[in-house]
Amino acid sequence: MTKPEPDEKELQEILELAKEAEQKLREMTGGLTALAEKWQQRAEDKIAAVVQKQEV
């Protein structure tokens, strides 16, 4: 048995769900990127401080 093909309305609903999911993912990844950059900068600053102490 095969499922019948989705009709126009069902395809439109699927498209809307996909668009909403895409937008939510973009929002989440934007926030995660900012957070990752923040922590990366902190780590780099700590490494630089350690290196500077060793040079003194």
PDB file of C-alpha atoms in Angstrom:
ATOM      1  CA  MET A   1       0.000   0.000   0.000  1.00  0.00           C
ATOM      2  CA  THR A   2       1.203   3.463  -0.823  1.00  0.00           C
ATOM      3  CA  LYS A   3       0.112   6.696   0.721  1.00  0.00           C
ATOM      4  CA  PRO A   4      -1.732   9.121  -1.496  1.00  0.00           C
ATOM      5  CA  GLU A   5       0.195  12.217  -2.573  1.00  0.00           C
ATOM      6  CA  PRO A   6      -0.358  15.257  -0.307  1.00  0.00           C
ATOM      7  CA  ASP A   7      -2.744  17.830  -1.683  1.00  0.00           C
ATOM      8  CA  GLU A   8      -2.019  21.547  -2.177  1.00  0.00           C
ATOM      9  CA  LYS A   9      -3.192  22.484   1.328  1.00  0.00           C
ATOM     10  CA  GLU A  10      -0.995  19.864   3.011  1.00  0.00           C
ATOM     11  CA  LEU A  11       2.014  20.932   0.966  1.00  0.00           C
ATOM     12  CA  GLN A  12       1.412  24.553   1.964  1.00  0.00           C
ATOM     13  CA  GLU A  13       1.242  23.567   5.650  1.00  0.00           C
ATOM     14  CA  ILE A  14       4.480  21.600   5.347  1.00  0.00           C
ATOM     15  CA  LEU A  15       6.148  24.573   3.657  1.00  0.00           C
ATOM     16  CA  GLU A  16       5.029  26.923   6.442  1.00  0.00           C
ATOM     17  CA  LEU A  17       6.306  24.528   9.126  1.00  0.00           C
ATOM     18  CA  ALA A  18       9.645  24.279   7.324  1.00  0.00           C
ATOM     19  CA  LYS A  19       9.910  28.082   7.098  1.00  0.00           C
ATOM     20  CA  GLU A  20       9.157  28.463  10.810  1.00  0.00           C
ATOM     21  CA  ALA A  21      11.725  25.795  11.689  1.00  0.00           C
ATOM     22  CA  GLU A  22      14.327  27.486   9.495  1.00  0.00           C
ATOM     23  CA  GLN A  23      13.721  30.852  11.163  1.00  0.00           C
ATOM     24  CA  LYS A  24      13.981  29.360  14.658  1.00  0.00           C
ATOM     25  CA  LEU A  25      17.222  27.612  13.739  1.00  0.00           C
ATOM     26  CA  ARG A  26      18.666  30.857  12.373  1.00  0.00           C
ATOM     27  CA  GLU A  27      17.776  32.652  15.608  1.00  0.00           C
ATOM     28  CA  MET A  28      19.275  29.887  17.745  1.00  0.00           C
ATOM     29  CA  THR A  29      22.483  29.595  15.746  1.00  0.00           C
ATOM     30  CA  GLY A  30      22.931  33.366  15.766  1.00  0.00           C
ATOM     31  CA  GLY A  31      22.808  33.380  19.545  1.00  0.00           C
ATOM     32  CA  LEU A  32      25.083  30.354  19.790  1.00  0.00           C
ATOM     33  CA  THR A  33      27.615  31.949  17.459  1.00  0.00           C
ATOM     34  CA  ALA A  34      27.730  35.076  19.595  1.00  0.00           C
ATOM     35  CA  LEU A  35      28.141  32.981  22.736  1.00  0.00           C
ATOM     36  CA  ALA A  36      30.914  30.898  21.172  1.00  0.00           C
ATOM     37  CA  GLU A  37      32.760  34.031  20.062  1.00  0.00           C
ATOM     38  CA  LYS A  38      32.487  35.480  23.575  1.00  0.00           C
ATOM     39  CA  TRP A  39      33.986  32.376  25.199  1.00  0.00           C
ATOM     40  CA  GLN A  40      36.631  32.046  22.520  1.00  0.00           C
ATOM     41  CA  GLN A  41      37.744  35.613  23.215  1.00  0.00           C
ATOM     42  CA  ARG A  42      37.877  34.910  26.950  1.00  0.00           C
ATOM     43  CA  ALA A  43      40.005  31.818  26.353  1.00  0.00           C
ATOM     44  CA  GLU A  44      42.354  33.727  24.065  1.00  0.00           C
ATOM     45  CA  ASP A  45      42.685  36.497  26.660  1.00  0.00           C
ATOM     46  CA  LYS A  46      43.573  33.965  29.367  1.00  0.00           C
ATOM     47  CA  ILE A  47      46.154  32.298  27.130  1.00  0.00           C
ATOM     48  CA  ALA A  48      47.687  35.687  26.326  1.00  0.00           C
ATOM     49  CA  ALA A  49      47.876  36.523  30.044  1.00  0.00           C
ATOM     50  CA  VAL A  50      49.637  33.234  30.791  1.00  0.00           C
ATOM     51  CA  VAL A  51      52.101  33.749  27.951  1.00  0.00           C
ATOM     52  CA  GLN A  52      52.774  37.302  29.119  1.00  0.00           C
ATOM     53  CA  LYS A  53      53.464  36.099  32.676  1.00  0.00           C
ATOM     54  CA  GLN A  54      55.903  33.493  31.363  1.00  0.00           C
ATOM     55  CA  GLU A  55      57.791  36.132  29.362  1.00  0.00           C
ATOM     56  CA  VAL A  56      58.285  38.359  32.403  1.00  0.00           C
TER      57      VAL A  56
END
